[in-house]
PDB file of C-alpha atoms in Angstrom:
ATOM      1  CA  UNK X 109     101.689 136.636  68.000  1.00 79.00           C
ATOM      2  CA  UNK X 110     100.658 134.648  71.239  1.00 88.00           C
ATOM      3  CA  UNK X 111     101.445 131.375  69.585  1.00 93.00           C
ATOM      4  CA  UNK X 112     105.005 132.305  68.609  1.00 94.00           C
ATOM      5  CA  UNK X 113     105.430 133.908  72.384  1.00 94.00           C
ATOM      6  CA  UNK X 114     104.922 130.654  73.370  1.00 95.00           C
ATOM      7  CA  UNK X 115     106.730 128.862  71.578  1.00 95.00           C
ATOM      8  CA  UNK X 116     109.431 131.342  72.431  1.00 96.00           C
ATOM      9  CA  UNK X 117     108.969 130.752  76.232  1.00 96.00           C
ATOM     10  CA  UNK X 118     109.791 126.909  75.143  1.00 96.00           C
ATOM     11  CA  UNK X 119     112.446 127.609  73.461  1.00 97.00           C
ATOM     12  CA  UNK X 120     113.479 129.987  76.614  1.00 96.00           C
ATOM     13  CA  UNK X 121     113.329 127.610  78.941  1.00 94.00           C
ATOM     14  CA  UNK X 122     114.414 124.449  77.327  1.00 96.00           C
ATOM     15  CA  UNK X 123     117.699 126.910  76.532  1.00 97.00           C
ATOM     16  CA  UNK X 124     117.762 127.928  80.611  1.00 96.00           C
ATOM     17  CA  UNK X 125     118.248 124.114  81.418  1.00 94.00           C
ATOM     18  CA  UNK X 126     120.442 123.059  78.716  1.00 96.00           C
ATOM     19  CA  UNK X 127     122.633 126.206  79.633  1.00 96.00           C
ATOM     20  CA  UNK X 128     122.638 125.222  83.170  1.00 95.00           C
ATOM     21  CA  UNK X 129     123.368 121.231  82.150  1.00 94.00           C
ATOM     22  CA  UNK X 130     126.048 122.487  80.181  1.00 96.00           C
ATOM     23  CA  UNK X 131     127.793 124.890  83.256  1.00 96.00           C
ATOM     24  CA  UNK X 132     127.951 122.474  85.689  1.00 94.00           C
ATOM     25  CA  UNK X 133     131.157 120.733  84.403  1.00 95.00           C
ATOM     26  CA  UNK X 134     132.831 124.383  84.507  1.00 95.00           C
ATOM     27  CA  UNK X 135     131.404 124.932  87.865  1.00 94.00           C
ATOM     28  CA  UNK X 136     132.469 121.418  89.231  1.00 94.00           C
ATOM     29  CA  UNK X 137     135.750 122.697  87.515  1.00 95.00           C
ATOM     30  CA  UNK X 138     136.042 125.697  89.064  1.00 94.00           C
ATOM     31  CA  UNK X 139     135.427 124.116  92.415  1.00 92.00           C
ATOM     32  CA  UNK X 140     138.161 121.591  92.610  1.00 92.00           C
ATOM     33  CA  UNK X 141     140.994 124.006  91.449  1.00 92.00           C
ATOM     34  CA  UNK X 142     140.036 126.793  93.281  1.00 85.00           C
ATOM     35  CA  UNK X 143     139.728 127.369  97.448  1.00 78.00           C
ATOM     36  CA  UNK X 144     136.273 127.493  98.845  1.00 81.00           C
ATOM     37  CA  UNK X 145     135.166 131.166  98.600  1.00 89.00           C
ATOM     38  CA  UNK X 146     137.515 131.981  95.682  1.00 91.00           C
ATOM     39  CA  UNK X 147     135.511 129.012  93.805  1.00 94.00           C
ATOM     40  CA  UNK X 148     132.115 130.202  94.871  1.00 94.00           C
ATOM     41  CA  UNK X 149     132.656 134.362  93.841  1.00 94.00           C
ATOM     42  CA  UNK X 150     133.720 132.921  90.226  1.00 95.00           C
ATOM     43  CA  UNK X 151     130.648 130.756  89.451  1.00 96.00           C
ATOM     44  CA  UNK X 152     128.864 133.377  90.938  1.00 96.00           C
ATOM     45  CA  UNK X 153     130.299 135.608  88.400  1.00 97.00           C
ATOM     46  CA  UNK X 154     130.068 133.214  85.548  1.00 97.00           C
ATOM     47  CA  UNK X 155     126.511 132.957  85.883  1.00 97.00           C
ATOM     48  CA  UNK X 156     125.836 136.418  86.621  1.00 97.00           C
ATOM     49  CA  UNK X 157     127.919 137.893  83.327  1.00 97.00           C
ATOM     50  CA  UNK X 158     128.854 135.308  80.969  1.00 97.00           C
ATOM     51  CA  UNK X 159     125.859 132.799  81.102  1.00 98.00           C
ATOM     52  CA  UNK X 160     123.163 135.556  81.094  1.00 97.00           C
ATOM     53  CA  UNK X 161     124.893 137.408  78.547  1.00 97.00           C
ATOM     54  CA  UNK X 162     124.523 134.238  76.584  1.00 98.00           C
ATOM     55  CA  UNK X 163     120.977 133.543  77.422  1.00 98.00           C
ATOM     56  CA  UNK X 164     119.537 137.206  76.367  1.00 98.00           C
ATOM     57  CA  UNK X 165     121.810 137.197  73.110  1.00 98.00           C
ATOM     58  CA  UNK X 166     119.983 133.794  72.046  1.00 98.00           C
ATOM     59  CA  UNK X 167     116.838 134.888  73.493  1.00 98.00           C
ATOM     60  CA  UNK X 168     116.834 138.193  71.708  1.00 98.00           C
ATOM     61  CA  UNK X 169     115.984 140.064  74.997  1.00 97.00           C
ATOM     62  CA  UNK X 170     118.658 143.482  75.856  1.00 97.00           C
ATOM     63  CA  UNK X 171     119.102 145.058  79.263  1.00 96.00           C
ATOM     64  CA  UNK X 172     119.254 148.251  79.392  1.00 97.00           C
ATOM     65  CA  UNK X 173     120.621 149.741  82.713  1.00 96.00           C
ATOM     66  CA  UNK X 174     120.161 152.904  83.589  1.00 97.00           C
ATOM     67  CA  UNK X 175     122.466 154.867  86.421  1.00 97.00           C
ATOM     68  CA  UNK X 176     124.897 152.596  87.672  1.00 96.00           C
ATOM     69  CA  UNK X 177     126.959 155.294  87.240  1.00 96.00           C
ATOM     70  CA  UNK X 178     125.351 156.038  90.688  1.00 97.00           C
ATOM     71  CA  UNK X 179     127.022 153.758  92.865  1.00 96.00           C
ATOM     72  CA  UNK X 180     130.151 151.528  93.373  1.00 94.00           C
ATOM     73  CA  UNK X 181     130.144 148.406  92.474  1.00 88.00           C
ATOM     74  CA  UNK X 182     132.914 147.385  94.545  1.00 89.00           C
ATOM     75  CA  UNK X 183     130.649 148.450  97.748  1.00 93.00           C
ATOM     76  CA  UNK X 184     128.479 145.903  99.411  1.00 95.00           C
ATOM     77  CA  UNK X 185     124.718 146.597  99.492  1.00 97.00           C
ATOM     78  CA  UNK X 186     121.593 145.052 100.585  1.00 97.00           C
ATOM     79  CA  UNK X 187     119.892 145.001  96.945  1.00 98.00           C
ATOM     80  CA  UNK X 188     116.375 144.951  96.355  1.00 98.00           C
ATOM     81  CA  UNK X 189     114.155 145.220  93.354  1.00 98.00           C
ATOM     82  CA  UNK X 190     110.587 144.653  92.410  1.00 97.00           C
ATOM     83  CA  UNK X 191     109.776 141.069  91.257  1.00 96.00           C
ATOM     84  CA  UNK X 192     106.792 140.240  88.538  1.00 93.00           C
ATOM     85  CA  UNK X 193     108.401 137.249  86.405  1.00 94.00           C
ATOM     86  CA  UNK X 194     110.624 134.404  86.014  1.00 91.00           C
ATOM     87  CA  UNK X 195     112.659 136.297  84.236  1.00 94.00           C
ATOM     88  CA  UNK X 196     113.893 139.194  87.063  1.00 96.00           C
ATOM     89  CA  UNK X 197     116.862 137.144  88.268  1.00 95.00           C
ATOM     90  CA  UNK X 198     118.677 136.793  85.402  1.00 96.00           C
ATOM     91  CA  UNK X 199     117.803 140.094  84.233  1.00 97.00           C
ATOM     92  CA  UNK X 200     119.067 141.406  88.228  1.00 97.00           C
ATOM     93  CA  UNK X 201     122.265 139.241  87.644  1.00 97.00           C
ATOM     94  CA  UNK X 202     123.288 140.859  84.385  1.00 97.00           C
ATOM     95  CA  UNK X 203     122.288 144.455  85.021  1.00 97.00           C
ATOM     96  CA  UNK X 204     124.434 144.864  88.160  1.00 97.00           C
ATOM     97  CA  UNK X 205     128.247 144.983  87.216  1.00 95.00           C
ATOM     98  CA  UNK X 206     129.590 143.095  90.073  1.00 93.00           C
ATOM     99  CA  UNK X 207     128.468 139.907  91.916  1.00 94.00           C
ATOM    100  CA  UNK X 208     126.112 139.351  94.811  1.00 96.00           C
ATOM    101  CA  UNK X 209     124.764 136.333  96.595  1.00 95.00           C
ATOM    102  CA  UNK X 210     120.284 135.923  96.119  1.00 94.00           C
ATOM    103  CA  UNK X 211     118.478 134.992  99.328  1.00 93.00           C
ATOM    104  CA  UNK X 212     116.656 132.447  97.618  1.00 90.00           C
ATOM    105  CA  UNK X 213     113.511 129.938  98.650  1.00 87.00           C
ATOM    106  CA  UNK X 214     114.132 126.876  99.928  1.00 89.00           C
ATOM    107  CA  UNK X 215     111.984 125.109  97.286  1.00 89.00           C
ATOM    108  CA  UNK X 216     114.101 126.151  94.338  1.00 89.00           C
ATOM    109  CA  UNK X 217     116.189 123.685  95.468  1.00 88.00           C
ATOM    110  CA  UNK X 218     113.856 120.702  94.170  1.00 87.00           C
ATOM    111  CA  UNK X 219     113.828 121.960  90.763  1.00 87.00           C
ATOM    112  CA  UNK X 220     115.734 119.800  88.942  1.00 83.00           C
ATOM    113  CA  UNK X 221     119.282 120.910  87.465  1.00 84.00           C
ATOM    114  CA  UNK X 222     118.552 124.358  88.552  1.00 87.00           C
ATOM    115  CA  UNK X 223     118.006 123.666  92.070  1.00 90.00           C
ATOM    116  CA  UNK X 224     121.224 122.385  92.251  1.00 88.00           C
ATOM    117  CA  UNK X 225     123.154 125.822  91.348  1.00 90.00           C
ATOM    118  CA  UNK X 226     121.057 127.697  93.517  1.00 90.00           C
ATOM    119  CA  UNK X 227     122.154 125.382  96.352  1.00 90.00           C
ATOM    120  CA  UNK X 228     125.376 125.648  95.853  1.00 89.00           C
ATOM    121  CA  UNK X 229     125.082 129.504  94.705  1.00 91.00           C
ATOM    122  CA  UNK X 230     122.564 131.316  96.830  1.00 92.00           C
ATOM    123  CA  UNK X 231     122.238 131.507 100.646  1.00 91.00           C
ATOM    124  CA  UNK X 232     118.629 129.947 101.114  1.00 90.00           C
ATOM    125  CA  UNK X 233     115.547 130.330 103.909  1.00 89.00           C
ATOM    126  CA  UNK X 234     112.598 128.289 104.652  1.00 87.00           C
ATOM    127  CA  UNK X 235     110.483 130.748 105.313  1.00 78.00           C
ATOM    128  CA  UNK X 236     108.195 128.900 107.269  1.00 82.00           C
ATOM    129  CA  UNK X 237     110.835 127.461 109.632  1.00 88.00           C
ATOM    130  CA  UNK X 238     111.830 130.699 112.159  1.00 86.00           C
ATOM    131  CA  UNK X 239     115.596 128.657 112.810  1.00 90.00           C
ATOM    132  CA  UNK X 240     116.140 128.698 109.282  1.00 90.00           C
ATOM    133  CA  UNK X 241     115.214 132.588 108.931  1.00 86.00           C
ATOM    134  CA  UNK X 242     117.583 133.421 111.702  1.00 89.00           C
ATOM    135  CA  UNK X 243     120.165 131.451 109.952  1.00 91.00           C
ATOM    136  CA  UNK X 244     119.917 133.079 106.770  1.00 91.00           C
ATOM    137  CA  UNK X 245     119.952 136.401 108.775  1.00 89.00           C
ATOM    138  CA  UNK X 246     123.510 135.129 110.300  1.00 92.00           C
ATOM    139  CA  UNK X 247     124.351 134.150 106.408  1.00 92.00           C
ATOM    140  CA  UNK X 248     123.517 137.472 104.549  1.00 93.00           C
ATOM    141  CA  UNK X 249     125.277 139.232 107.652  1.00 92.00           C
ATOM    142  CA  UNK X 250     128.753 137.653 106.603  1.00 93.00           C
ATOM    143  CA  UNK X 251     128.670 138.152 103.351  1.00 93.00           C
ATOM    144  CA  UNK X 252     128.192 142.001 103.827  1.00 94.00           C
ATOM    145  CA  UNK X 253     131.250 141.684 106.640  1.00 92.00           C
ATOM    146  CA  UNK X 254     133.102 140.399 103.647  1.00 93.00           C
ATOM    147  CA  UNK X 255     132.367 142.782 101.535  1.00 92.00           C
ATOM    148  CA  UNK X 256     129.872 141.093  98.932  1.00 94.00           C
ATOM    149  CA  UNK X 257     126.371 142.145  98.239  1.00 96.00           C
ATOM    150  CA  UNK X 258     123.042 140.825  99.255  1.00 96.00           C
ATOM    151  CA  UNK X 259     120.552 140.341  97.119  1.00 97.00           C
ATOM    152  CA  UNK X 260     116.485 140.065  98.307  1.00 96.00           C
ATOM    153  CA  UNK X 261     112.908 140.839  96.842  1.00 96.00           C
ATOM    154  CA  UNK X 262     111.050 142.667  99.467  1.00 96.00           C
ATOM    155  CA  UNK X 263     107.695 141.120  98.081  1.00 95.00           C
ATOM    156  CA  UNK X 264     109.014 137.638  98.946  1.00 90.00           C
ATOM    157  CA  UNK X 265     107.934 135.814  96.000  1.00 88.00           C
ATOM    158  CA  UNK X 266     105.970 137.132  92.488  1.00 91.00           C
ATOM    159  CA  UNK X 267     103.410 139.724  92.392  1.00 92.00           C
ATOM    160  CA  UNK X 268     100.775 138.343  90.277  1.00 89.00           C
ATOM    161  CA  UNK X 269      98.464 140.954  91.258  1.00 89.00           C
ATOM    162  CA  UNK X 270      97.079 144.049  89.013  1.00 88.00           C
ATOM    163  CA  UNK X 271      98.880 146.348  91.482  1.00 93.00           C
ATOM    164  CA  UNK X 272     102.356 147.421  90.359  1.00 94.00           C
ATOM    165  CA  UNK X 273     104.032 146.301  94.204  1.00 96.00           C
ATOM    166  CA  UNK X 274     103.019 143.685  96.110  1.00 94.00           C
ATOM    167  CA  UNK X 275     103.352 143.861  99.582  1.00 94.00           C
ATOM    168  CA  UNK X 276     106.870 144.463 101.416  1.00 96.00           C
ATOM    169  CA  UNK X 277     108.549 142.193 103.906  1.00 94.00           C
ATOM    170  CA  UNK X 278     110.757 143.748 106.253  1.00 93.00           C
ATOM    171  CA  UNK X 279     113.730 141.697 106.185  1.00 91.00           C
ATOM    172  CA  UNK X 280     115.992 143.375 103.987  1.00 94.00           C
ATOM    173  CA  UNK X 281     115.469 146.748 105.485  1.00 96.00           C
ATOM    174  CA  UNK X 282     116.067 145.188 109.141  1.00 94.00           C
ATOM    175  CA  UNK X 283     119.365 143.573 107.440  1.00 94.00           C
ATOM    176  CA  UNK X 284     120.412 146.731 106.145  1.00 96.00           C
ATOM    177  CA  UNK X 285     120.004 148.707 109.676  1.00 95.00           C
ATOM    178  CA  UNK X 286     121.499 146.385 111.745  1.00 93.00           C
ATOM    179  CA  UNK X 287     124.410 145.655 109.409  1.00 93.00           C
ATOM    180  CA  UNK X 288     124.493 149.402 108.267  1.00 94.00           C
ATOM    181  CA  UNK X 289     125.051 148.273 104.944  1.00 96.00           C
ATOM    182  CA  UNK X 290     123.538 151.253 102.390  1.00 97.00           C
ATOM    183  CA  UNK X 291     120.371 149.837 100.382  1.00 98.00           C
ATOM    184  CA  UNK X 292     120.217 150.054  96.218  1.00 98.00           C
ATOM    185  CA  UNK X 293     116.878 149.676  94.830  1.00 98.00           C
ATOM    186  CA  UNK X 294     117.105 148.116  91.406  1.00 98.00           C
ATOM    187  CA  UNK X 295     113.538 148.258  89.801  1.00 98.00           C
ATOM    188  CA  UNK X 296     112.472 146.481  86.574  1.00 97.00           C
ATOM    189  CA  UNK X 297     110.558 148.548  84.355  1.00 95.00           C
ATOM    190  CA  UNK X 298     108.228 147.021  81.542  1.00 90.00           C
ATOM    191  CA  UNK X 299     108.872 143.475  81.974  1.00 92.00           C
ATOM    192  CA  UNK X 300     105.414 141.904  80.952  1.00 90.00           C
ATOM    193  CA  UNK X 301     106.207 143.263  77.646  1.00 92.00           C
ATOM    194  CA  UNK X 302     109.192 140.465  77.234  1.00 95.00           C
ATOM    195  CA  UNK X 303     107.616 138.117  79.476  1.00 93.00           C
ATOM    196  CA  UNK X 304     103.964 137.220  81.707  1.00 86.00           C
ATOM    197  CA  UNK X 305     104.715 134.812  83.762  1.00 77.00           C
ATOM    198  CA  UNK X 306     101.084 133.871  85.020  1.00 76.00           C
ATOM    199  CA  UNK X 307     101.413 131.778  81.294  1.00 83.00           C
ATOM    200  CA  UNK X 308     104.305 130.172  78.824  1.00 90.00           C
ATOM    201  CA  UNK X 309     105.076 133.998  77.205  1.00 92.00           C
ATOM    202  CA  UNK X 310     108.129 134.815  76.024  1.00 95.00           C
ATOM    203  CA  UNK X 311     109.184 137.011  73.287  1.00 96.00           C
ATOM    204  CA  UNK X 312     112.623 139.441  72.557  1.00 97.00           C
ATOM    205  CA  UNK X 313     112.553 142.944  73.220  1.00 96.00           C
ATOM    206  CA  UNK X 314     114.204 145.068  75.726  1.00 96.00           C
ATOM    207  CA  UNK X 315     114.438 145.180  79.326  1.00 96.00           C
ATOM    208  CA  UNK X 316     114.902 148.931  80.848  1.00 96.00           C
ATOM    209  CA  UNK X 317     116.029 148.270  84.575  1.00 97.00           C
ATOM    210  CA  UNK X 318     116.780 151.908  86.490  1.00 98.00           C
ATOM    211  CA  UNK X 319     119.330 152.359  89.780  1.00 98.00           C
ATOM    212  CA  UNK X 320     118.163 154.424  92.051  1.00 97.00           C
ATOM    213  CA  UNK X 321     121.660 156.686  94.569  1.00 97.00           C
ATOM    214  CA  UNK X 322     122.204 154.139  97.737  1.00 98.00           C
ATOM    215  CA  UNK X 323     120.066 154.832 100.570  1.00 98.00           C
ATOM    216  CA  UNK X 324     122.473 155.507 102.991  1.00 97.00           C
ATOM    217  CA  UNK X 325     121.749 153.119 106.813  1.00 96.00           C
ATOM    218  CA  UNK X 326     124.469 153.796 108.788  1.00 92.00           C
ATOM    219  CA  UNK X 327     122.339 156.382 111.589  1.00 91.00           C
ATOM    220  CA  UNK X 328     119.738 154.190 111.387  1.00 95.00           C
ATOM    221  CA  UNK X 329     118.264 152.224 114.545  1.00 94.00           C
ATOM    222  CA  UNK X 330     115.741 149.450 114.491  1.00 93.00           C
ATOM    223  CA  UNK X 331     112.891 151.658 114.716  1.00 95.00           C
ATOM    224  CA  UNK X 332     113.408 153.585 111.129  1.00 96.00           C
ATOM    225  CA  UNK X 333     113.141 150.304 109.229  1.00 97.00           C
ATOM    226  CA  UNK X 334     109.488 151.293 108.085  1.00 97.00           C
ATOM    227  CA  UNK X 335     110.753 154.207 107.250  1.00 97.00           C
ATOM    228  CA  UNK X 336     113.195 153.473 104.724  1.00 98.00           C
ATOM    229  CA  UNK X 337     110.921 150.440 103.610  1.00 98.00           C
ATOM    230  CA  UNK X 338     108.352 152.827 102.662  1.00 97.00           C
ATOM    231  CA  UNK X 339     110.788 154.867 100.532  1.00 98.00           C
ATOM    232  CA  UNK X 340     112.592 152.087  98.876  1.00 98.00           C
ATOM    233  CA  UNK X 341     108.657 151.691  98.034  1.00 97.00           C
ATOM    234  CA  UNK X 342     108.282 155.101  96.665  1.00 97.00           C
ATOM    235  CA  UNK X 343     111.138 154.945  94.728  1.00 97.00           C
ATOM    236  CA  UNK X 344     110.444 151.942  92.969  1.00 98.00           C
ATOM    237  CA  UNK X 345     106.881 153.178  92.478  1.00 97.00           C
ATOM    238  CA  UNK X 346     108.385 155.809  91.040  1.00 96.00           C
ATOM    239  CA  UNK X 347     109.610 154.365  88.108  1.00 96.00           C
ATOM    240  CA  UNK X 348     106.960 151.854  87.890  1.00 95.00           C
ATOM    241  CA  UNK X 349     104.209 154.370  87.453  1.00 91.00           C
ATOM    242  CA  UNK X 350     105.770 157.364  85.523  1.00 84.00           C
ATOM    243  CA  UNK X 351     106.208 156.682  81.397  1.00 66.00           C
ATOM    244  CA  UNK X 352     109.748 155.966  80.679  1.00 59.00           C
TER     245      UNK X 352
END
């Protein structure tokens, strides 16, 4: 079993990159016919629906959503969800029915092919540079102005820990107050069965990913931010900790 879950992580990931060599004609495409943000929402939506349709269907691996009947999708949100593998964006992209825009790391933009897209796709911070946090604060602000969705991992980066949460940032809760934008936890449940990223593991299965109602910002001030932090928390622990 381990030695086929590897080779199925090989297979995985060799079919990622050839899937993203492929799509960059059609975004290139996309980009010359279309106007600026007109262009960008359609890749965006490309590679959120019909590319990671494509991947899971040839990587055997379903999502299974639960309660989006919650929420509109045609609302802007500051989204958050837990994040434990390599796997959680695509899986994040597919699950939610409309488009938003990652706050992604700086670095991805080194890996090759991929690092591309997520320059062109994702608004991006340096998190050790303070100038380039405020300007990804200005960034994720506009989109929500314009009525698109945010998307950010309150742990920052993978939790590679034995806890089910690893700690919580507070800039996507501060985001969410100050723009008054409501905040819909998205939490991944059961996702070292399909994949472990501490090694090359891969193998199909299913991917149960539950919605939690919007958490509603608008009365908030700057000094309830650990407040609703700490129960995006609990709900997310929630889900993570009770048998599904």
């Amino acid at each position: 079993m381990r030695i086929f879950r590897f080779i199925w992580a090989v297979y995985g990931a060799l079919l990622f990159l050839l899937m993203m060599l492929l799509s960059i004609p059609y975004i290139l495409l996309i980009m010359a016919i279309s106007p600026g943000k007109r262009a960008l929402r359609r890749n965006i939506w490309y590679l959120h629906h019909p590319f990671s349709d494509t991947f899971f269907f040839l990587t055997g691996i379903r999502i299974r959503p639960h309660g989006r009947e919650l929420f509109d999708a045609k609302q802007s949100y500051v989204i958050v969800s837990n994040h434990r593998s390599s796997l959680d964006f695509i899986a994040n992209a597919k699950s939610f029915p409309g488009i938003f825009r990652f706050l992604a790391k700086d670095e991805l933009k080194k890996v090759p092919i991929f690092g591309w897209v997520v320059k062109k796709m994702c608004l991006t911070v340096d998190r050790k540079s303070a100038i380039s946090r405020a300007r990804s604060v200005v960034a994720m602000k506009k989109e929500l102005e314009e009525g698109v969705s945010v998307f950010i991992y309150p742990e920052g980066s993978r939790n590679r820990s034995d806890e089910p949460l690893g700690h919580f940032y507070d800039g996507a809760f501060k985001i969410a107050v100050q723009t008054g934008a409501p905040v819909l936890v998205m939490t991944i449940v059961n996702v070292e069965k399909v994949c472990d990223s501490s090694k090359m593991d891969l193998c199909p299965g299913v991917l149960n990913i539950y919605y939690d109602a919007p958490i509603p910002t608008k009365d908030m001030k700057a000094d309830d931010v650990d407040t609703l932090k700490n129960l995006v928390r609990e709900k997310m622990l929630a889900h993570l900790t009770q048998p599904k």
